[in-house]
XYZ file of C-alpha atoms in Angstrom:
710
model
C -25.464 -19.386 3.883
C -24.533 -20.722 0.206
C -21.975 -19.168 -1.775
C -21.218 -19.990 -5.301
C -17.567 -21.498 -5.583
C -16.895 -19.649 -9.134
C -16.738 -16.257 -7.064
C -14.012 -17.284 -4.879
C -13.128 -20.664 -6.681
C -11.662 -23.608 -4.806
C -10.440 -26.480 -6.580
C -8.938 -29.984 -5.018
C -5.255 -30.825 -6.114
C -3.946 -33.990 -7.673
C -4.546 -37.028 -5.048
C -1.357 -38.718 -3.795
C -0.609 -36.912 -0.794
C -4.177 -36.355 0.521
C -6.617 -33.647 0.049
C -5.486 -29.961 -0.919
C -8.017 -26.974 -1.520
C -6.617 -24.500 -3.160
C -7.463 -22.058 -5.951
C -9.654 -22.863 -9.227
C -7.887 -22.615 -12.038
C -9.323 -18.778 -13.058
C -7.774 -17.593 -9.684
C -4.385 -19.739 -10.087
C -1.332 -19.251 -12.743
C -1.843 -21.117 -15.897
C 1.935 -22.704 -15.710
C 1.540 -24.123 -11.971
C -2.686 -24.050 -11.416
C -2.407 -26.225 -8.355
C 0.887 -24.924 -6.746
C -0.770 -23.203 -3.776
C -3.361 -23.740 -1.379
C -5.899 -22.889 1.678
C -5.429 -26.053 3.116
C -4.027 -29.618 3.372
C -5.512 -32.842 4.749
C -2.858 -35.186 5.033
C -3.036 -39.206 5.472
C -1.862 -38.757 9.232
C -5.318 -36.565 9.571
C -3.886 -33.502 10.472
C -5.451 -30.190 8.867
C -2.500 -27.849 7.706
C -4.315 -24.147 7.170
C -2.064 -21.945 4.794
C -2.342 -18.366 6.490
C -1.615 -15.742 3.828
C -1.480 -13.203 6.636
C 1.691 -12.428 8.947
C 1.189 -13.683 12.556
C 3.354 -10.819 14.302
C 1.735 -11.743 17.824
C -1.876 -11.054 16.932
C -3.156 -14.505 16.629
C -4.178 -14.596 13.173
C -2.801 -18.142 12.418
C -5.210 -19.496 14.823
C -8.241 -17.018 13.559
C -8.009 -18.574 9.945
C -7.291 -21.886 11.337
C -10.824 -21.421 13.426
C -12.349 -20.612 10.105
C -11.738 -23.663 8.339
C -11.960 -26.207 11.361
C -15.655 -24.796 12.051
C -16.793 -25.792 8.506
C -14.845 -28.635 8.346
C -15.829 -29.928 11.483
C -12.603 -30.837 12.415
C -10.978 -31.226 16.238
C -9.064 -28.832 17.137
C -6.202 -31.098 18.025
C -5.923 -31.749 14.204
C -5.109 -28.111 13.547
C -1.513 -26.720 11.989
C -0.873 -23.396 10.639
C 1.790 -22.632 8.227
C 2.668 -19.013 6.276
C 1.871 -18.696 2.613
C 4.115 -17.781 0.174
C 4.722 -14.912 -1.625
C 2.097 -14.814 -4.547
C -0.424 -12.104 -4.633
C -2.754 -13.701 -7.116
C -3.517 -16.440 -5.124
C -2.710 -14.698 -1.406
C -4.037 -11.087 -1.878
C -5.525 -9.280 0.894
C -8.922 -8.524 -0.823
C -8.656 -5.030 0.537
C -5.103 -4.178 -0.286
C -4.953 -5.954 -3.860
C -1.886 -7.131 -2.952
C -0.396 -9.758 -0.376
C -0.113 -7.969 2.752
C -1.187 -7.532 6.467
C -2.280 -4.311 8.285
C -5.319 -2.060 8.794
C -7.008 -4.497 11.351
C -8.181 -6.135 8.042
C -6.578 -9.816 8.164
C -9.722 -11.664 9.769
C -12.174 -9.036 7.992
C -11.040 -10.133 4.599
C -10.580 -13.531 4.919
C -13.709 -14.558 6.898
C -15.639 -15.748 4.191
C -12.679 -17.305 2.153
C -11.373 -19.270 4.658
C -14.590 -20.652 5.865
C -15.550 -21.565 2.239
C -12.256 -23.279 1.730
C -12.993 -25.722 4.808
C -16.735 -26.213 3.482
C -15.749 -27.496 0.262
C -12.852 -29.723 1.890
C -15.591 -31.196 3.998
C -18.312 -31.636 1.248
C -15.618 -33.796 -0.485
C -14.597 -36.042 2.319
C -18.440 -36.270 2.938
C -18.348 -37.264 -0.594
C -15.935 -40.072 -0.496
C -17.283 -41.726 2.379
C -20.608 -41.811 1.019
C -19.207 -43.590 -1.952
C -17.083 -45.813 -0.321
C -19.622 -47.065 2.153
C -22.582 -46.999 -0.477
C -24.689 -44.789 1.607
C -26.254 -41.505 0.528
C -24.447 -38.286 1.528
C -26.759 -37.006 3.512
C -26.477 -40.111 6.355
C -22.934 -39.231 6.845
C -22.072 -37.168 10.175
C -19.106 -35.566 10.637
C -17.933 -34.540 13.954
C -14.801 -33.765 16.193
C -12.596 -34.398 12.614
C -14.247 -38.004 11.934
C -17.043 -39.214 9.787
C -19.375 -41.990 10.550
C -22.890 -43.725 9.534
C -25.596 -45.090 11.601
C -24.654 -48.394 10.355
C -21.342 -48.035 12.573
C -18.678 -47.149 10.075
C -16.345 -44.748 11.014
C -13.357 -42.994 9.165
C -10.796 -40.137 9.697
C -10.370 -37.145 7.354
C -6.920 -38.708 6.725
C -8.372 -42.084 5.916
C -10.522 -40.575 2.879
C -8.431 -37.380 1.576
C -6.946 -39.376 -1.195
C -10.279 -40.527 -2.453
C -11.761 -37.214 -1.876
C -8.840 -35.739 -4.038
C -10.369 -37.560 -7.171
C -13.773 -36.498 -6.988
C -15.157 -33.643 -8.912
C -15.217 -30.229 -7.005
C -18.826 -29.170 -5.725
C -20.158 -25.796 -7.324
C -22.295 -24.685 -4.300
C -21.272 -25.154 -0.616
C -23.465 -24.120 2.270
C -21.884 -22.357 5.078
C -23.112 -23.151 8.832
C -25.555 -20.680 10.369
C -23.713 -18.976 13.404
C -26.403 -20.658 15.531
C -24.686 -23.451 14.320
C -21.044 -22.569 15.250
C -18.973 -24.930 17.716
C -15.458 -23.322 17.391
C -16.147 -19.432 15.951
C -17.033 -17.745 19.116
C -15.251 -19.680 21.539
C -12.058 -19.809 22.981
C -9.902 -22.231 21.347
C -6.299 -22.191 22.574
C -3.388 -20.527 20.062
C -1.549 -22.937 17.844
C 1.549 -21.343 18.297
C 1.774 -21.195 22.357
C 3.806 -24.370 22.402
C 6.118 -23.625 20.060
C 6.809 -20.083 21.728
C 7.030 -21.750 24.977
C 9.380 -24.583 24.357
C 11.495 -22.214 22.128
C 11.237 -23.433 18.657
C 13.237 -21.459 15.751
C 10.192 -19.729 14.667
C 11.158 -16.456 14.117
C 13.972 -14.962 11.472
C 16.851 -14.516 14.259
C 16.575 -18.318 14.681
C 17.286 -18.891 11.082
C 20.997 -20.484 10.421
C 21.996 -21.759 7.156
C 25.253 -23.391 5.999
C 28.052 -20.578 5.134
C 25.952 -17.726 6.505
C 27.533 -14.571 6.901
C 26.294 -11.780 9.409
C 25.658 -8.446 8.400
C 25.441 -5.217 10.780
C 24.432 -1.828 9.002
C 26.023 1.033 9.811
C 23.378 3.724 9.408
C 23.796 7.615 8.643
C 23.636 9.606 11.561
C 21.351 12.070 9.811
C 18.682 11.018 7.680
C 19.425 11.395 4.161
C 23.466 11.495 4.360
C 25.380 8.957 2.338
C 28.739 7.049 3.028
C 31.807 8.234 0.420
C 34.457 6.530 2.095
C 35.206 3.703 4.696
C 38.430 2.870 6.457
C 37.694 -0.811 8.029
C 41.755 -1.159 9.604
C 40.697 -1.058 13.166
C 37.562 -3.498 12.255
C 40.189 -5.784 10.895
C 41.471 -6.644 14.058
C 38.227 -8.093 14.872
C 38.198 -11.856 15.118
C 35.705 -12.779 12.579
C 35.327 -9.737 10.589
C 35.006 -10.540 6.978
C 34.832 -7.288 5.145
C 32.605 -4.241 5.074
C 30.969 -2.694 1.502
C 28.929 0.686 0.839
C 25.761 0.294 -0.206
C 22.866 3.125 -0.850
C 21.711 2.288 2.519
C 24.886 2.821 4.885
C 27.756 0.365 5.058
C 27.601 -3.155 5.397
C 29.692 -5.064 7.600
C 30.070 -8.570 7.216
C 31.153 -10.954 9.581
C 31.224 -15.045 10.893
C 28.380 -14.253 13.525
C 26.506 -11.341 15.420
C 29.231 -10.349 17.871
C 32.013 -10.077 15.768
C 29.580 -8.040 13.417
C 28.853 -5.532 15.808
C 31.783 -5.065 17.567
C 33.619 -4.438 13.859
C 30.784 -2.415 12.815
C 31.498 0.114 15.685
C 35.251 0.249 14.721
C 34.584 1.131 10.981
C 35.315 4.887 10.479
C 33.118 6.249 7.764
C 32.856 9.420 6.002
C 29.277 10.820 5.250
C 27.960 13.328 2.633
C 25.580 15.370 4.595
C 24.721 17.691 1.890
C 21.244 16.352 1.469
C 20.305 15.365 5.432
C 17.963 16.603 7.592
C 19.210 18.692 9.890
C 16.100 20.539 11.858
C 15.542 19.408 15.439
C 12.227 19.154 17.400
C 12.337 22.381 18.351
C 12.607 23.781 14.994
C 9.946 21.705 13.581
C 7.216 22.710 15.977
C 8.074 26.054 15.317
C 7.509 25.767 11.570
C 4.381 23.762 12.118
C 3.012 26.411 14.432
C 3.402 28.857 11.876
C 1.733 26.549 9.316
C -1.523 26.262 11.410
C -2.145 29.829 11.085
C -2.413 29.772 7.491
C -4.798 28.233 4.997
C -4.488 24.430 4.182
C -5.802 22.236 2.041
C -9.586 21.139 2.653
C -9.742 17.745 3.771
C -13.805 17.961 5.037
C -16.209 20.916 4.672
C -19.963 20.728 6.054
C -21.653 23.922 6.274
C -19.785 27.053 6.855
C -18.086 26.919 9.993
C -16.407 30.317 9.987
C -20.116 31.791 9.960
C -21.226 29.477 12.663
C -18.455 30.566 14.418
C -19.323 34.276 14.296
C -22.644 33.720 15.885
C -21.369 31.110 18.634
C -22.101 32.078 22.174
C -18.899 30.417 23.370
C -15.855 29.405 21.643
C -13.102 26.968 22.955
C -9.436 26.812 21.132
C -6.716 24.704 21.616
C -3.481 23.558 20.277
C -2.270 19.914 20.547
C 1.362 18.594 20.117
C 2.260 14.975 19.329
C 5.954 13.699 18.765
C 7.336 11.228 16.792
C 7.101 7.627 17.786
C 9.013 4.517 17.457
C 7.268 1.159 17.096
C 10.083 -0.379 19.421
C 8.549 -4.109 18.393
C 10.310 -6.685 20.596
C 12.179 -8.406 17.662
C 14.386 -5.376 15.716
C 14.253 -5.827 12.013
C 16.235 -8.755 10.428
C 16.258 -10.467 7.485
C 18.178 -13.758 5.937
C 18.692 -13.273 1.708
C 20.493 -16.035 -0.745
C 20.967 -14.846 -4.336
C 22.307 -17.667 -6.158
C 21.674 -18.896 -9.992
C 19.205 -16.254 -11.005
C 17.157 -17.157 -7.788
C 16.641 -15.221 -4.788
C 15.514 -16.138 -1.204
C 14.196 -14.146 1.590
C 13.504 -15.095 5.128
C 11.572 -12.990 7.185
C 8.512 -11.422 9.039
C 7.427 -10.509 5.931
C 4.172 -8.277 6.739
C 4.170 -7.089 2.974
C 5.425 -10.078 0.794
C 4.181 -8.567 -2.399
C 6.227 -5.602 -1.737
C 9.110 -7.144 -0.480
C 9.317 -9.191 -3.333
C 9.239 -6.429 -5.924
C 12.141 -4.581 -3.675
C 14.218 -7.415 -3.818
C 13.616 -8.300 -7.227
C 14.841 -4.868 -8.691
C 17.891 -4.792 -6.570
C 18.741 -8.073 -8.146
C 17.683 -7.189 -11.325
C 15.371 -10.373 -11.593
C 11.768 -10.701 -12.218
C 9.655 -11.057 -8.590
C 8.432 -14.718 -9.542
C 12.229 -15.229 -9.082
C 11.797 -14.327 -5.352
C 10.846 -16.674 -2.646
C 9.761 -15.277 0.384
C 9.832 -17.235 3.277
C 7.691 -15.818 5.949
C 8.645 -16.389 9.752
C 6.541 -15.477 13.136
C 7.602 -11.822 13.841
C 8.136 -10.537 17.347
C 5.771 -7.779 16.669
C 5.464 -4.903 14.211
C 2.580 -2.319 14.996
C 3.264 -1.536 11.533
C 7.054 -1.253 11.464
C 7.273 -4.289 8.921
C 5.009 -3.116 6.280
C 7.399 -0.567 5.008
C 6.419 0.671 1.396
C 9.977 0.815 0.580
C 10.879 -2.874 2.433
C 14.036 -0.726 4.406
C 15.354 -3.842 6.183
C 14.453 -6.383 3.354
C 16.511 -3.520 1.101
C 19.409 -3.444 3.483
C 19.629 -7.297 3.432
C 19.037 -7.214 -0.030
C 21.841 -4.643 -1.185
C 24.417 -6.241 1.571
C 23.759 -9.609 -0.090
C 24.173 -8.237 -3.580
C 27.511 -6.365 -2.560
C 28.833 -9.269 -0.651
C 28.931 -10.754 -4.248
C 28.786 -14.902 -3.243
C 26.082 -17.242 -3.339
C 26.395 -17.042 1.087
C 23.228 -16.417 2.525
C 23.355 -13.086 4.411
C 21.631 -12.172 7.628
C 21.048 -8.776 8.173
C 20.753 -8.094 12.470
C 19.604 -4.772 13.578
C 20.436 -3.518 17.150
C 17.924 -1.948 19.230
C 20.056 1.109 18.429
C 19.465 0.750 14.540
C 15.786 0.364 15.643
C 15.437 3.604 17.201
C 17.626 5.588 15.627
C 17.465 4.648 11.778
C 14.010 3.351 11.405
C 10.581 4.761 10.686
C 8.280 6.657 12.825
C 4.865 7.644 13.621
C 5.040 10.875 12.394
C 5.251 14.338 14.390
C 1.738 16.373 14.350
C 0.256 19.421 15.191
C -3.275 20.072 15.567
C -5.471 23.220 16.025
C -8.986 23.187 17.226
C -11.730 25.582 17.617
C -15.219 24.594 18.851
C -18.046 26.977 18.731
C -21.208 26.205 20.885
C -24.691 27.627 20.558
C -26.313 28.912 23.456
C -27.534 25.565 25.145
C -23.598 23.963 24.675
C -24.158 22.062 21.806
C -21.780 21.818 18.943
C -22.408 24.536 16.169
C -19.342 24.389 14.253
C -16.062 22.904 14.523
C -12.725 24.155 12.546
C -9.875 21.794 12.447
C -6.263 22.138 11.252
C -3.838 19.399 11.344
C 0.086 19.856 10.494
C 2.403 16.973 9.866
C 4.006 14.402 7.406
C 1.803 12.370 5.036
C 2.494 8.706 5.495
C 1.595 7.725 1.788
C 2.740 10.180 -0.367
C 5.455 8.723 -2.667
C 4.531 5.204 -1.597
C 2.409 2.335 -3.701
C -0.268 3.646 -1.649
C -0.537 6.869 -2.603
C -3.795 6.415 -4.043
C -5.303 7.160 -0.750
C -4.011 10.752 -1.087
C -6.643 12.517 -2.768
C -6.789 16.067 -3.951
C -3.878 16.665 -1.667
C -5.056 14.953 1.240
C -3.646 11.611 2.968
C -6.596 10.131 4.306
C -4.365 8.899 7.459
C -3.561 12.233 8.409
C -7.497 13.373 8.623
C -9.017 10.171 9.683
C -10.939 10.329 13.012
C -11.621 13.969 12.362
C -12.681 14.546 8.568
C -15.426 11.748 9.410
C -15.953 13.329 13.085
C -18.788 11.121 14.855
C -20.313 13.839 16.908
C -23.144 15.744 15.474
C -21.523 18.966 14.156
C -23.849 20.700 11.672
C -20.848 22.949 10.541
C -17.286 21.101 10.247
C -14.515 22.520 8.468
C -10.842 20.531 8.333
C -7.879 21.677 6.847
C -4.591 19.936 6.627
C -0.553 21.043 6.123
C 1.525 18.262 4.607
C 5.064 18.869 5.856
C 8.170 18.076 3.749
C 10.752 16.579 6.463
C 13.652 14.107 5.886
C 12.575 11.904 9.089
C 10.768 8.650 7.753
C 7.361 8.463 8.471
C 5.388 5.466 8.665
C 2.117 3.954 10.230
C 2.144 3.048 13.944
C -0.523 1.355 15.437
C -3.801 2.888 14.511
C -2.459 5.048 12.204
C -3.742 8.904 12.373
C -5.995 7.439 14.763
C -3.288 7.880 17.461
C -3.693 11.533 17.444
C -7.055 12.619 16.166
C -8.648 10.322 18.827
C -6.991 12.208 21.386
C -8.132 15.265 20.251
C -11.439 14.717 19.590
C -12.134 13.011 22.777
C -10.069 15.525 25.112
C -12.147 18.476 23.110
C -15.375 16.569 23.859
C -14.559 16.620 27.243
C -13.893 20.046 27.592
C -17.194 21.169 26.079
C -19.070 18.887 28.506
C -16.785 20.373 31.324
C -17.122 24.205 29.836
C -20.876 23.621 29.619
C -21.671 21.914 33.173
C -22.590 18.478 31.440
C -21.446 14.914 32.428
C -18.929 13.630 29.820
C -20.820 10.570 29.487
C -24.010 11.864 29.131
C -22.782 14.508 26.663
C -21.478 11.917 24.189
C -24.494 9.946 24.265
C -26.574 13.204 23.566
C -24.141 14.007 20.738
C -23.700 10.377 19.396
C -27.395 9.866 19.243
C -27.617 9.138 15.571
C -24.498 6.462 16.137
C -25.660 3.247 17.364
C -22.705 1.241 17.536
C -20.845 4.174 19.398
C -23.354 4.081 22.151
C -23.425 0.657 22.543
C -19.816 -0.016 23.627
C -20.080 3.822 25.747
C -23.149 2.490 27.607
C -21.323 -0.981 28.011
C -18.262 0.468 29.039
C -19.840 3.260 31.757
C -21.884 0.405 33.496
C -19.104 -1.995 33.727
C -17.169 0.406 35.138
C -19.836 1.663 36.948
C -19.610 5.382 35.620
C -22.145 6.905 38.138
C -20.697 4.942 41.748
C -18.820 7.109 44.026
C -14.769 6.393 43.762
C -12.143 5.912 46.145
C -10.814 8.869 47.885
C -8.157 9.897 45.246
C -9.116 8.269 42.223
C -10.360 9.641 39.317
C -12.334 8.659 36.185
C -12.067 9.690 32.846
C -13.727 8.561 29.367
C -12.974 8.034 25.435
C -14.944 6.435 22.894
C -13.722 6.136 19.308
C -14.268 3.988 15.711
C -11.192 2.998 13.882
C -11.134 0.054 11.178
C -14.700 -0.038 11.650
C -14.252 -1.403 15.534
C -15.685 0.759 18.105
C -13.928 0.877 21.545
C -15.048 2.638 24.473
C -12.683 2.971 27.423
C -13.038 4.294 31.153
C -9.745 5.108 33.017
C -9.412 5.167 36.557
C -5.982 6.677 38.021
C -4.363 8.072 41.081
C -2.052 10.962 41.138
C 1.596 10.644 42.582
C 3.230 13.060 44.681
C 5.228 14.136 41.577
C 2.103 15.075 40.099
C 2.296 11.911 37.408
C -0.741 9.526 36.548
C -0.712 5.975 37.566
C -3.324 4.390 36.285
C -5.149 1.474 38.197
C -7.863 0.408 36.091
C -9.103 0.577 32.400
C -12.460 -0.917 31.654
C -12.978 -1.652 27.892
C -15.775 -2.380 25.542
C -15.382 -3.404 21.921
C -18.064 -3.973 19.195
C -15.708 -5.822 16.547
C -18.558 -7.579 14.920
C -18.564 -11.255 15.326
C -15.399 -12.478 17.783
C -14.190 -15.463 16.332
C -11.948 -15.938 19.392
C -13.007 -13.624 22.256
C -9.994 -14.589 24.149
C -7.836 -13.225 21.274
C -10.043 -10.222 20.982
C -9.519 -9.510 24.820
C -5.627 -10.132 24.745
C -5.741 -7.356 21.754
C -7.599 -5.211 23.846
C -5.332 -5.782 26.530
C -2.167 -5.539 24.440
C -3.555 -2.317 22.848
C -4.244 -0.593 26.208
C -0.774 -1.637 27.440
C 0.714 -0.198 23.700
C -1.203 2.930 24.036
C -0.534 3.591 27.823
C 3.293 3.507 27.311
C 3.484 6.136 24.345
C 0.883 8.506 26.304
C 2.915 8.352 29.472
C 6.615 8.807 28.213
C 7.295 8.224 24.659
C 8.707 10.231 22.258
C 11.024 10.444 19.498
C 13.101 13.714 19.627
C 15.916 15.386 17.243
C 18.742 17.064 17.977
C 20.322 18.888 14.574
C 18.386 16.001 12.606
C 20.013 13.151 14.965
C 17.738 11.243 16.786
C 18.527 11.455 20.727
C 16.713 8.345 21.796
C 18.993 4.744 21.625
C 17.374 2.173 23.577
C 14.940 1.519 26.289
C 16.685 3.862 28.824
C 15.622 6.720 26.824
C 12.593 5.407 24.795
C 11.021 3.760 27.906
C 8.141 1.075 26.898
C 5.544 0.423 29.433
C 6.944 -1.348 32.506
C 4.813 -4.336 34.160
C 4.199 -1.923 37.256
C 2.417 0.636 35.346
C 0.211 -1.720 33.710
C -3.414 -1.246 35.079
C -6.150 -3.835 35.548
C -7.686 -4.248 32.482
C -11.540 -5.575 32.374
C -12.898 -6.279 28.459
C -16.477 -6.514 27.605
C -17.324 -7.710 24.348
C -20.372 -6.629 22.418
C -22.415 -9.279 21.174
C -23.262 -9.112 17.459
C -23.754 -11.092 14.399
C -22.323 -8.631 12.066
C -19.090 -9.783 10.021
C -16.034 -9.485 12.284
C -13.752 -6.554 12.011
C -10.035 -5.790 13.108
C -8.756 -5.926 16.869
C -5.343 -5.237 16.678
C -5.257 -1.993 16.471
C -8.457 -0.202 17.836
C -7.953 -0.606 21.302
C -4.913 2.285 21.396
C -6.524 5.434 19.938
C -9.461 5.939 23.094
C -6.480 5.063 26.088
C -4.926 8.402 25.802
C -7.375 10.671 26.046
C -9.535 8.492 28.668
C -6.295 9.152 30.906
C -6.194 12.451 29.765
C -9.728 13.183 30.768
C -9.380 11.354 34.384
C -6.210 13.651 34.862
C -8.780 16.641 34.135
C -10.769 15.405 36.801
C -8.224 15.040 39.132
C -5.813 18.190 38.636
C -8.064 20.662 36.952
C -5.579 20.938 33.813
C -5.928 19.937 30.525
C -3.349 17.417 28.654
C -2.556 18.992 25.425
C 0.763 17.801 24.718
C 1.872 14.257 24.687
C 3.742 12.154 26.325
C 2.121 12.980 29.623
C 5.637 12.610 31.441
C 8.275 13.928 29.113
C 11.630 12.498 28.971
C 14.898 13.642 28.407
C 17.691 12.143 25.977
C 19.106 10.439 29.156
C 15.869 9.059 30.206
C 15.017 11.214 33.045
């Protein structure tokens, strides 16, 4: 494959520090055209890839480095990675139009871009070696990070980096054919493994700066409340306490280190104005949602005439489904370090949306975004939590630094309780579904109503709300993959004061459950095998069929099971990736499911690193299972009931099933794997539970908890 450089231009940077491949002038800032780069080759022979996406555990730093190393013919031991600075002009997500990570887009939007950067660098190194050795370019061999010539001459990348930097940039560079890949499609080890094992300071919590002040935030007990008065008399008795100040997002409590900040925080007395606070509880909201579901909503999809077809149906199946709010519960709670001095702002954090973080901080400090430097660190998980359209925790840290009023760096540290009670959540949803079948048991009409909050309305991503429909509320239903000649989908977007945010796989978290359990219900009602019925109803969806057949085959779908073991299946597409799960469960004496085995088949196009794909499917299965079994955020009088992992229970290691992951071989362009493993898990387990108990699960979680964790 050959791509014209002018389409996504690269250029070498000035000589003297090795070869640096950056954006060509038409893609760069005219004032500092060579300030940002995609890769650097240093005289010491290391190759550093500048990663434009946040690595929050999903392995994208390794993935993008693999693309560069492949085209460069580098040795993997040479490769390094560092995060790009905040600069949307140079490092934007090609799908978002801004710099950011999410929607399982990192590999998909970077695949050709980073390969081309590696190919350009390789061509320039080869040209430099050819010139130095007075031989034709075609005679230079590049392998394992070294250049050689049949005459016996050899050299490293580092030795030719400076010379290469002085050469003209080639205008067309061929990319490798898939058959020639040496690293893409192989299991190379992750670049961050050693650093994480040895505890090197790579997370925000590990940032320690001279003169740094630690800030803890007292959040309103109810969303929308404002602090009006504080009393710090008791807090002042804590050694290390410095001050407390009211900010628009709560009360910032300052101390010399984390422990006194937390201790003093609990002693500050705050008076709250709750006149605009959300005071409804979960029960009240659900009652309102059920009432709304019985009224006309905004049309999200309409094919044929569902009502007329329903009236002619031989059989009609109706069901309501209920889903709770969900917390992201990342291992590392939110944190950030902010320093404001002499009109310049520096932010250290695991930044998922640098463009947004930069703009929000700039607005708070009254500077232009170019005066805000974002230094991105590795993040201990996110699942969407660090991609907040209003940059809540970065705003908190910035407001705390502004209120502090001194040039000292201020580190914001959240406790787990902050993350649970003052965070952002996957919205609660109600689905009402009515499916009409013809005389042969085929889908004749599908009518579907969804009630819940919009994630996108009022945010910089509101362009995805069209004609009153938030695409993330209806995805997976409005584009129903199953053959349904008459489809009608309506949406009621509710106004609730609880902050809503995408959560790993966004709308597919609830739509996949509804669709896949309804499909199973139809198969059961019409006496057909769940896999066979899906194969017939997805006959025009080859990639759905591919993963479904593979998962069923590897799970031994038609083979007998041990006594007391039951199987369930689900298949779903999200973020252009196709995943099927077969879950095998037992039911305990208490009636709760114990998932023993999950067989997963995934079609994500070309798997750049199969081991990372496997890890992401395994992680998605565990993440989805934890939520399906026990997780829920509930409200009492507008106050979040859950506070820590005793009341919001993450998956325990004893809950984790054996997982087998099978990747469909493909030469299609790579798609995302961070999120698509989640949606089919809960319905596969629920469908297995029906086999075991004869009862349909229509409300999550499957094992409800109380606020006390029982």
